C-alpha atoms as a printed R data frame, in Angstrom:
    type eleno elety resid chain resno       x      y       z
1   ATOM     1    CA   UNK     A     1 -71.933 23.035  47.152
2   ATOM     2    CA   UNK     A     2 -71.806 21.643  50.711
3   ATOM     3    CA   UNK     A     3 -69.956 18.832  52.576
4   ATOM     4    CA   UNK     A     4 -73.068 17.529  52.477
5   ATOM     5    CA   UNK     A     5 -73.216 16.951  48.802
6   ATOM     6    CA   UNK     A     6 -69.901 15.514  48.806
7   ATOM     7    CA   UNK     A     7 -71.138 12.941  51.582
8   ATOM     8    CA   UNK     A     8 -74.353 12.310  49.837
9   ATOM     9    CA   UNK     A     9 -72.560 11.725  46.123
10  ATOM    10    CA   UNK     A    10 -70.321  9.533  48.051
11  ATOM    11    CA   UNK     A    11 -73.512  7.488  49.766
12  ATOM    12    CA   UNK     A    12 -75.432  7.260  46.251
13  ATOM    13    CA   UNK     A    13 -72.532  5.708  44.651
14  ATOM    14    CA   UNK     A    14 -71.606  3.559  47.636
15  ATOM    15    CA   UNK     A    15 -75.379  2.395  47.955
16  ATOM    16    CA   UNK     A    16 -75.468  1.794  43.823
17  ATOM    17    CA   UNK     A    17 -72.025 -0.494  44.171
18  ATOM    18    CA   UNK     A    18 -73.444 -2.426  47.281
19  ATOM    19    CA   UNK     A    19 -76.490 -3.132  44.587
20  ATOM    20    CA   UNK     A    20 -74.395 -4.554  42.194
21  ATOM    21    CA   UNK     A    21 -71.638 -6.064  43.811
22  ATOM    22    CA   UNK     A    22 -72.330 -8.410  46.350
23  ATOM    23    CA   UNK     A    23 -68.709 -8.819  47.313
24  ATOM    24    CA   UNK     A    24 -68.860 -5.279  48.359
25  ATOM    25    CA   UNK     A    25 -71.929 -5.182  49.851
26  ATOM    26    CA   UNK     A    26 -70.688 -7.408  52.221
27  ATOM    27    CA   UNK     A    27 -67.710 -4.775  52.985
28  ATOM    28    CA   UNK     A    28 -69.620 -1.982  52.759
29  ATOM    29    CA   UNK     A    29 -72.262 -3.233  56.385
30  ATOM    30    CA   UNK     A    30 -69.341 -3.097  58.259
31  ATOM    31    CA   UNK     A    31 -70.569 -1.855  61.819
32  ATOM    32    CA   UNK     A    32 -66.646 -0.225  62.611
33  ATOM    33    CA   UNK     A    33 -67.422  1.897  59.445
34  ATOM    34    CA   UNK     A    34 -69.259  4.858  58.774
35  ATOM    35    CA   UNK     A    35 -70.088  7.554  56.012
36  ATOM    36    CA   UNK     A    36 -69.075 10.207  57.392
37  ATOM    37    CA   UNK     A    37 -65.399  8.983  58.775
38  ATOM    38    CA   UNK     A    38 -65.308  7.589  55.169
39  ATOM    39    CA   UNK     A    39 -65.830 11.011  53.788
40  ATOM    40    CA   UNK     A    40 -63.356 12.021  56.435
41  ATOM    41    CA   UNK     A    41 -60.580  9.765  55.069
42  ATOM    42    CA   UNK     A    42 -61.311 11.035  51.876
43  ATOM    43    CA   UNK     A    43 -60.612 14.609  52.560
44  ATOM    44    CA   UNK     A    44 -57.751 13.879  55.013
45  ATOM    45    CA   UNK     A    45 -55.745 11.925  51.560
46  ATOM    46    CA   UNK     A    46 -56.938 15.012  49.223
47  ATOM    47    CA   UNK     A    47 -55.280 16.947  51.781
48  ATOM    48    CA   UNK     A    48 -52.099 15.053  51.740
49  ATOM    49    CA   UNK     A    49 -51.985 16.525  48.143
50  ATOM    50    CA   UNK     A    50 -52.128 20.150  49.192
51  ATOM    51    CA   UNK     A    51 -54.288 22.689  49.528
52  ATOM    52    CA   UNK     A    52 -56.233 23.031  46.860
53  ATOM    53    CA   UNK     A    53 -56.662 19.417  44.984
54  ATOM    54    CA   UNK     A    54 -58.409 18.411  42.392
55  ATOM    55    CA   UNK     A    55 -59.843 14.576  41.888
56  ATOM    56    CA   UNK     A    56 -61.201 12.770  39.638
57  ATOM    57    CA   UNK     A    57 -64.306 10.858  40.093
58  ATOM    58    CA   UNK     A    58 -63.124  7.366  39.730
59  ATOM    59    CA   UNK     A    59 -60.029  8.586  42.354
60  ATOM    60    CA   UNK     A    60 -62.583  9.857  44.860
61  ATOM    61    CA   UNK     A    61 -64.775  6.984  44.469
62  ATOM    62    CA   UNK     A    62 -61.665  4.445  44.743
63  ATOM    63    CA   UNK     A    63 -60.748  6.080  47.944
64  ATOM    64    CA   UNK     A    64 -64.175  5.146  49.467
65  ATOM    65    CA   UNK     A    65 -63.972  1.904  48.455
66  ATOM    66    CA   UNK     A    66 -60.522  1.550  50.200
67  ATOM    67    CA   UNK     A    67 -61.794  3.237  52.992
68  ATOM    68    CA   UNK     A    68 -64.195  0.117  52.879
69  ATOM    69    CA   UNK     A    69 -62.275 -2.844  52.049
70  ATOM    70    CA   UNK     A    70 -59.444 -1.916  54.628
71  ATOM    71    CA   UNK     A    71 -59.982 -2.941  58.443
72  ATOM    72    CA   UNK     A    72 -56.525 -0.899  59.466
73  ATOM    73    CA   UNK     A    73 -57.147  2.357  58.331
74  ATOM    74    CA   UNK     A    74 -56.106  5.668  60.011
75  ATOM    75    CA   UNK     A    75 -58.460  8.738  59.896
76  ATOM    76    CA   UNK     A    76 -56.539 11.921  60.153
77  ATOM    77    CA   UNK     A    77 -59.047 14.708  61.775
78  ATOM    78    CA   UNK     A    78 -59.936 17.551  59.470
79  ATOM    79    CA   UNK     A    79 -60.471 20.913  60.089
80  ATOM    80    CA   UNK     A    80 -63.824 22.402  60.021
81  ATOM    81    CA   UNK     A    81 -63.047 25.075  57.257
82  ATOM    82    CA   UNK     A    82 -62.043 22.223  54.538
83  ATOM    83    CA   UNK     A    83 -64.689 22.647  52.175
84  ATOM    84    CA   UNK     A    84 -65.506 20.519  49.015
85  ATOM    85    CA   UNK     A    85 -67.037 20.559  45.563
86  ATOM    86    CA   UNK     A    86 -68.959 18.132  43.981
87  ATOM    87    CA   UNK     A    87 -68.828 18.228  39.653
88  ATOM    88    CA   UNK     A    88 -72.254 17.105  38.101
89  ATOM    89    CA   UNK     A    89 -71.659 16.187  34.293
90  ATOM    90    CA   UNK     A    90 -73.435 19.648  33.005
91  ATOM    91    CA   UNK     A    91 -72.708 18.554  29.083
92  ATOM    92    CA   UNK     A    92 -75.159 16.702  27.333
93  ATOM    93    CA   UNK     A    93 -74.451 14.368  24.396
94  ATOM    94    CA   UNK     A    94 -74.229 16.009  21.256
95  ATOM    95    CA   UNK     A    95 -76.408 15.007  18.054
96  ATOM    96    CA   UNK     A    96 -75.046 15.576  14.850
97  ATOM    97    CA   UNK     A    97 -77.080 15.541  11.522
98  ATOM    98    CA   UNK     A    98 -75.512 13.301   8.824
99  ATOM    99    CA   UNK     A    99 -74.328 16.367   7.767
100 ATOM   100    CA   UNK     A   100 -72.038 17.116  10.669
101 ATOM   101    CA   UNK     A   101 -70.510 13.789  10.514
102 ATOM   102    CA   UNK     A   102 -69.563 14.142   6.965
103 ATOM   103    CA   UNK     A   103 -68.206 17.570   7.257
104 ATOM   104    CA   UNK     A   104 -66.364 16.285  10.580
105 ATOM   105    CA   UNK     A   105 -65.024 13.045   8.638
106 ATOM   106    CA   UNK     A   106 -63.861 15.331   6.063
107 ATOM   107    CA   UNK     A   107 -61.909 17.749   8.240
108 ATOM   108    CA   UNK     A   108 -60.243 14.869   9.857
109 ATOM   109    CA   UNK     A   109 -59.115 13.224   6.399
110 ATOM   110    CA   UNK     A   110 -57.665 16.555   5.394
111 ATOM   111    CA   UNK     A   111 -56.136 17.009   8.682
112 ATOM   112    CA   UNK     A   112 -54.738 13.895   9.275
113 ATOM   113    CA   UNK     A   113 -53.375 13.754   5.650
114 ATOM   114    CA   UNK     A   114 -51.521 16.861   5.931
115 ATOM   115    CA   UNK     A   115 -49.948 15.549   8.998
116 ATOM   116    CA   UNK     A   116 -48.842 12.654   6.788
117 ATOM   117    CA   UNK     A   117 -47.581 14.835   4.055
118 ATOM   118    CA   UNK     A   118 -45.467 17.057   6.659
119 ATOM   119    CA   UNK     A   119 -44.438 13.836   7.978
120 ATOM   120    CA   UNK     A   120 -42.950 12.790   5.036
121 ATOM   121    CA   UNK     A   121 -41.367 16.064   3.452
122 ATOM   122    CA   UNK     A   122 -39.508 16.003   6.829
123 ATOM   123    CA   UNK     A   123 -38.009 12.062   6.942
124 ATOM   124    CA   UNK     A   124 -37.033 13.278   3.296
125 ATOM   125    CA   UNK     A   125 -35.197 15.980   4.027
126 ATOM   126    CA   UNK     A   126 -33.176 14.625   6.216
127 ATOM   127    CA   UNK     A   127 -32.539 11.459   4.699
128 ATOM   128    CA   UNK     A   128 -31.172 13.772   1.734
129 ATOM   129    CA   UNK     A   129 -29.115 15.681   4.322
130 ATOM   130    CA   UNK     A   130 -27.432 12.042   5.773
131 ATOM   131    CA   UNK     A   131 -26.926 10.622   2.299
132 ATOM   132    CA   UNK     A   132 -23.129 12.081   2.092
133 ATOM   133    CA   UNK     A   133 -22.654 13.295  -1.401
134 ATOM   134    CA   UNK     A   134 -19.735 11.259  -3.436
135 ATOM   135    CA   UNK     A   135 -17.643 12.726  -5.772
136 ATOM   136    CA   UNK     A   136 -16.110 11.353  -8.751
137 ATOM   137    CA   UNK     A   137 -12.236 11.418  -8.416
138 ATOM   138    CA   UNK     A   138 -11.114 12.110 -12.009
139 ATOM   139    CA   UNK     A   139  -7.448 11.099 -13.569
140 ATOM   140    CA   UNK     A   140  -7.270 13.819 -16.121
């Protein structure tokens, strides 16, 4: 993918907040601020990270909204060869059959009950290994 996706994921999600949030909106028509030095301060604190970084949505996103709320913000320039990725969500929600769940349930009793059971042949054992054994003293 291109810079260009980056920049227009960045927009859509911008634009979409602006919709919603009127506080932002606001923030977001600032005439000293611009998409594409926004995408620029982006990159320039993923770089700050190293050289190959990996964020997560919400971090990109929260960057951009910085980038927005913050009048006194320095843009460091980039270099031309910086290139980014954008992730689309690929995986589609999974339907199970009343079926699945059970089976699925089921597995996760078992599972979690042998935890349990491990669990508690281990506290055992060592409480039987603090317990110091006492001996009778006998006379005769």
């Amino acid at each position: 993918m291109s810079n260009n996706d980056f920049k227009q994921a960045i927009k859509s999600y911008l634009d979409k907040r602006a919709k919603t949030d009127k506080l932002f909106a606001v923030v977001y028509a600032k005439t000293n601020k611009n998409l594409t030095e926004c995408c620029s301060y982006i990159m320039g604190e993923a770089k700050k990270r190293g050289n190959a970084v990996c964020m997560s949505d919400e971090e990109v996103f929260g960057l951009a909204i910085h980038y927005y709320d913050e009048d006194n913000i320095k843009v460091n320039k980039i270099s031309a060869n910086v290139k980014t990725s954008v992730s689309t969500p690929v995986a589609k929600p999974i339907k199970l059959t009343e079926e699945d769940k059970k089976k699925a349930r089921e597995a996760a009793i078992k599972r979690l009950t042998e935890e349990q059971y491990a669990l508690l042949r281990k506290k055992s054992s060592r409480a039987k290994k603090e317990v110091p054994e006492v001996q009778q003293m006998s006379l005769f």
